mmCIF file of C-alpha atoms in Angstrom:
data_model
loop_
_atom_site.group_PDB
_atom_site.id
_atom_site.type_symbol
_atom_site.label_atom_id
_atom_site.label_comp_id
_atom_site.label_asym_id
_atom_site.label_seq_id
_atom_site.Cartn_x
_atom_site.Cartn_y
_atom_site.Cartn_z
ATOM 1 C CA MET A 810 -0.100 0.104 0.013
ATOM 2 C CA ALA A 811 2.893 2.427 0.842
ATOM 3 C CA TYR A 812 4.579 1.774 -2.196
ATOM 4 C CA LYS A 813 1.481 2.593 -4.199
ATOM 5 C CA ASN A 814 0.959 5.827 -2.568
ATOM 6 C CA THR A 815 4.675 6.746 -3.405
ATOM 7 C CA ILE A 816 5.089 5.339 -6.804
ATOM 8 C CA ARG A 817 1.400 6.634 -8.156
ATOM 9 C CA PRO A 818 2.032 10.595 -7.998
ATOM 10 C CA VAL A 819 5.432 10.122 -9.472
ATOM 11 C CA TYR A 820 4.299 8.072 -12.573
ATOM 12 C CA SER A 821 1.021 10.255 -13.024
ATOM 13 C CA LYS A 822 2.773 13.435 -12.935
ATOM 14 C CA LEU A 823 5.470 12.241 -15.480
ATOM 15 C CA LEU A 824 2.870 10.834 -17.691
ATOM 16 C CA GLY A 825 0.777 14.164 -17.661
ATOM 17 C CA ASN A 826 3.950 16.260 -18.653
ATOM 18 C CA PHE A 827 4.826 13.839 -21.323
ATOM 19 C CA ILE A 828 1.007 14.151 -22.736
ATOM 20 C CA ARG A 829 0.834 17.806 -22.270
ATOM 21 C CA LYS A 830 4.104 18.190 -24.273
ATOM 22 C CA GLN A 831 2.585 16.180 -26.987
ATOM 23 C CA LEU A 832 -0.638 17.953 -27.043
ATOM 24 C CA LYS A 833 1.068 21.384 -27.268
ATOM 25 C CA GLU A 834 3.302 20.011 -30.243
ATOM 26 C CA LEU A 835 0.373 18.667 -31.916
ATOM 27 C CA SER A 836 -1.537 22.082 -31.209
ATOM 28 C CA ILE A 837 -4.455 19.790 -29.687
ATOM 29 C CA LEU A 838 -6.541 21.843 -27.450
ATOM 30 C CA GLN A 839 -7.879 20.229 -24.019
ATOM 31 C CA ASN A 840 -11.629 20.186 -25.365
ATOM 32 C CA GLN A 841 -10.386 18.161 -28.371
ATOM 33 C CA ILE A 842 -9.410 14.868 -26.355
ATOM 34 C CA GLY A 843 -11.968 12.152 -27.591
ATOM 35 C CA TYR A 844 -12.771 8.733 -29.049
ATOM 36 C CA TYR A 845 -15.429 7.272 -31.215
ATOM 37 C CA ASP A 846 -18.039 5.267 -29.541
ATOM 38 C CA ASP A 847 -18.969 2.302 -31.499
ATOM 39 C CA PHE A 848 -21.983 1.714 -29.440
ATOM 40 C CA ASP A 849 -23.732 4.608 -29.856
ATOM 41 C CA GLY A 850 -21.889 6.006 -32.794
ATOM 42 C CA GLU A 851 -20.972 9.207 -31.016
ATOM 43 C CA VAL A 852 -17.836 11.040 -30.553
ATOM 44 C CA GLU A 853 -17.111 11.202 -26.715
ATOM 45 C CA LEU A 854 -14.964 14.174 -25.644
ATOM 46 C CA LEU A 855 -13.510 14.392 -22.494
ATOM 47 C CA SER A 856 -14.151 17.450 -20.243
ATOM 48 C CA GLU A 857 -11.373 20.049 -20.120
ATOM 49 C CA THR A 858 -11.421 19.668 -16.329
ATOM 50 C CA THR A 859 -10.667 15.900 -16.663
ATOM 51 C CA VAL A 860 -7.899 16.641 -19.346
ATOM 52 C CA SER A 861 -6.426 19.195 -17.143
ATOM 53 C CA GLN A 862 -6.366 17.016 -14.045
ATOM 54 C CA ILE A 863 -4.885 14.238 -15.838
ATOM 55 C CA ILE A 864 -2.102 16.090 -17.553
ATOM 56 C CA LYS A 865 -1.312 17.723 -14.046
ATOM 57 C CA GLY A 866 -0.858 14.055 -12.742
ATOM 58 C CA LYS A 867 -3.664 14.921 -10.106
ATOM 59 C CA ARG A 868 -6.166 12.340 -11.632
ATOM 60 C CA ASN A 869 -6.419 8.859 -12.648
ATOM 61 C CA MET A 870 -6.603 8.264 -16.301
ATOM 62 C CA SER A 871 -9.552 5.856 -16.560
ATOM 63 C CA PHE A 872 -10.337 3.412 -19.389
ATOM 64 C CA ASN A 873 -12.243 5.962 -21.241
ATOM 65 C CA ALA A 874 -9.748 8.575 -21.028
ATOM 66 C CA SER A 875 -6.912 6.388 -22.003
ATOM 67 C CA LEU A 876 -8.719 5.308 -24.944
ATOM 68 C CA ALA A 877 -9.378 9.033 -25.812
ATOM 69 C CA PHE A 878 -5.876 10.086 -25.461
ATOM 70 C CA GLN A 879 -4.776 7.080 -27.588
ATOM 71 C CA THR A 880 -7.126 7.875 -30.052
ATOM 72 C CA THR A 881 -6.262 11.604 -30.076
ATOM 73 C CA LEU A 882 -2.553 10.962 -29.967
ATOM 74 C CA ASN A 883 -2.686 8.169 -32.736
ATOM 75 C CA TYR A 884 -0.993 5.708 -30.643
ATOM 76 C CA PRO A 885 -1.671 2.025 -31.984
ATOM 77 C CA THR A 886 -1.174 0.428 -28.566
ATOM 78 C CA SER A 887 -2.329 1.623 -24.958
ATOM 79 C CA LYS A 888 1.376 0.427 -24.004
ATOM 80 C CA GLN A 889 2.868 3.348 -26.084
ATOM 81 C CA LEU A 890 0.381 5.672 -24.220
ATOM 82 C CA PHE A 891 1.139 4.307 -20.866
ATOM 83 C CA LEU A 892 5.087 3.966 -21.353
ATOM 84 C CA GLN A 893 5.470 6.586 -24.290
ATOM 85 C CA ASP A 894 9.096 6.186 -25.688
ATOM 86 C CA ASP A 895 12.480 5.693 -24.493
ATOM 87 C CA SER A 896 13.071 9.215 -23.085
ATOM 88 C CA PHE A 897 9.998 8.626 -20.926
ATOM 89 C CA LYS A 898 11.362 5.289 -19.701
ATOM 90 C CA ILE A 899 14.657 6.888 -18.672
ATOM 91 C CA GLN A 900 12.868 9.698 -16.849
ATOM 92 C CA LEU A 901 10.791 7.302 -15.154
ATOM 93 C CA LEU A 902 13.556 5.001 -14.188
ATOM 94 C CA SER A 903 15.425 8.101 -13.124
ATOM 95 C CA GLN A 904 12.704 9.344 -10.833
ATOM 96 C CA LEU A 905 11.948 5.825 -9.405
ATOM 97 C CA THR A 906 15.713 5.374 -8.534
ATOM 98 C CA THR A 907 15.660 8.675 -6.798
ATOM 99 C CA LEU A 908 12.552 7.750 -5.008
ATOM 100 C CA ILE A 909 13.809 4.537 -3.945
ATOM 101 C CA THR A 910 17.141 6.088 -2.481
ATOM 102 C CA THR A 911 15.537 9.009 -0.738
ATOM 103 C CA ASP A 912 12.053 8.146 0.219
ATOM 104 C CA SER A 913 11.645 6.334 3.674
ATOM 105 C CA THR A 914 9.007 4.283 2.300
ATOM 106 C CA PHE A 915 12.072 2.177 1.005
ATOM 107 C CA ASP A 916 14.075 2.150 4.162
ATOM 108 C CA ASN A 917 15.257 -0.855 5.465
ATOM 109 C CA THR A 918 14.684 -2.562 2.252
ATOM 110 C CA LEU A 919 17.293 -4.772 0.307
ATOM 111 C CA LEU A 920 16.119 -2.859 -2.800
ATOM 112 C CA LYS A 921 17.312 0.279 -1.235
ATOM 113 C CA HIS A 922 20.423 -1.136 -0.078
ATOM 114 C CA THR A 923 21.465 -2.925 -3.040
ATOM 115 C CA LEU A 924 20.650 0.018 -5.533
ATOM 116 C CA ASN A 925 22.720 2.570 -3.317
ATOM 117 C CA LYS A 926 25.726 0.083 -3.517
ATOM 118 C CA LYS A 927 25.360 -0.172 -7.304
ATOM 119 C CA ILE A 928 24.933 3.580 -7.734
ATOM 120 C CA ASN A 929 28.030 4.125 -5.751
ATOM 121 C CA SER A 930 30.028 1.751 -7.383
ATOM 122 C CA TYR A 931 29.298 2.182 -11.006
ATOM 123 C CA SER A 932 28.717 6.118 -11.099
ATOM 124 C CA LYS A 933 30.230 7.521 -7.824
ATOM 125 C CA GLY A 934 26.831 8.244 -6.425
ATOM 126 C CA ASN A 935 25.182 9.831 -9.685
ATOM 127 C CA ILE A 936 21.920 8.348 -10.393
ATOM 128 C CA THR A 937 21.660 9.961 -13.863
ATOM 129 C CA ASN A 938 24.887 8.408 -14.859
ATOM 130 C CA PHE A 939 23.938 5.137 -13.380
ATOM 131 C CA ILE A 940 20.845 5.000 -15.313
ATOM 132 C CA GLN A 941 22.435 6.060 -18.663
ATOM 133 C CA SER A 942 25.211 3.446 -18.172
ATOM 134 C CA HIS A 943 22.412 0.599 -17.911
ATOM 135 C CA LYS A 944 19.525 2.358 -20.051
ATOM 136 C CA LYS A 945 19.336 -0.164 -22.547
ATOM 137 C CA LEU A 946 18.972 -3.038 -20.015
ATOM 138 C CA PHE A 947 16.549 -1.308 -17.829
ATOM 139 C CA CYS A 948 14.397 0.157 -20.756
ATOM 140 C CA ASN A 949 14.265 -3.321 -22.347
ATOM 141 C CA SER A 950 13.196 -4.745 -18.954
ATOM 142 C CA LEU A 951 10.595 -2.311 -18.519
ATOM 143 C CA SER A 952 9.401 -2.829 -22.053
ATOM 144 C CA ASN A 953 8.933 -6.307 -22.040
ATOM 145 C CA PHE A 954 7.511 -6.306 -18.669
ATOM 146 C CA PHE A 955 4.383 -4.556 -20.193
ATOM 147 C CA PRO A 956 2.606 -6.284 -23.344
ATOM 148 C CA ASP A 957 1.555 -4.193 -26.088
ATOM 149 C CA PHE A 958 -2.158 -4.299 -24.596
ATOM 150 C CA PRO A 959 -1.907 -4.520 -20.994
ATOM 151 C CA GLU A 960 -4.719 -5.880 -18.778
ATOM 152 C CA GLU A 961 -4.306 -2.863 -16.918
ATOM 153 C CA SER A 962 -6.369 -0.175 -18.378
ATOM 154 C CA SER A 963 -5.874 2.974 -16.097
ATOM 155 C CA SER A 964 -2.903 5.068 -15.158
ATOM 156 C CA TYR A 965 -3.146 4.059 -11.737
ATOM 157 C CA GLU A 966 -3.220 0.397 -12.505
ATOM 158 C CA ILE A 967 -0.205 0.811 -14.706
ATOM 159 C CA ALA A 968 1.354 2.743 -11.871
ATOM 160 C CA GLU A 969 0.654 -0.386 -9.519
ATOM 161 C CA LYS A 970 2.179 -2.548 -12.171
ATOM 162 C CA LEU A 971 5.541 -0.857 -11.843
ATOM 163 C CA ILE A 972 5.595 -1.711 -8.264
ATOM 164 C CA ASP A 973 5.471 -5.425 -9.641
ATOM 165 C CA TRP A 974 8.314 -4.672 -11.886
ATOM 166 C CA LEU A 975 10.375 -3.314 -9.328
ATOM 167 C CA SER A 976 11.081 -6.936 -8.397
ATOM 168 C CA GLU A 977 12.379 -7.457 -11.860
ATOM 169 C CA PHE A 978 14.582 -4.345 -11.180
ATOM 170 C CA ALA A 979 16.009 -5.832 -8.209
ATOM 171 C CA CYS A 980 17.072 -8.961 -10.021
ATOM 172 C CA LEU A 981 18.520 -6.871 -12.736
ATOM 173 C CA LEU A 982 20.761 -4.899 -10.065
ATOM 174 C CA SER A 983 21.804 -7.973 -8.373
ATOM 175 C CA GLN A 984 23.339 -9.320 -11.791
ATOM 176 C CA LEU A 985 25.197 -5.859 -12.482
#
């Protein structure tokens, strides 16, 4: 439970920032996020308030909202929406690593101890250098952990799945 409350805001804010940047680059307004509803043949638009809260990282991106963003941003899979690109994954890894090494939630965990040890031995305490040194391994692991169409259908569920991925991250660290 504590991990969920710690990781969810980090993931939500980062995802929102990336989506906001894409909307700006594509000149898409907040009132233009929507999807075609096959059931009733209507275009369903998200409210500007919903969009605003999602891109600020303050609201869960529900299934319908993720469908709207995926459709609007032309992503072929929900994985591409939720994990974006390698730049997103690297920033996510950096933020998660910083969180693990600094947040009291992870005190007295083997993950924190091992991570600190590896960061110090590989990059003299610099998290960015550590992530950059192993970015291919970490990004591939993160990408392979999520299928193209994950069972998780909301941003909060994806954030919780990231908690599961931390076990794989710990295994990767032990192999470095």
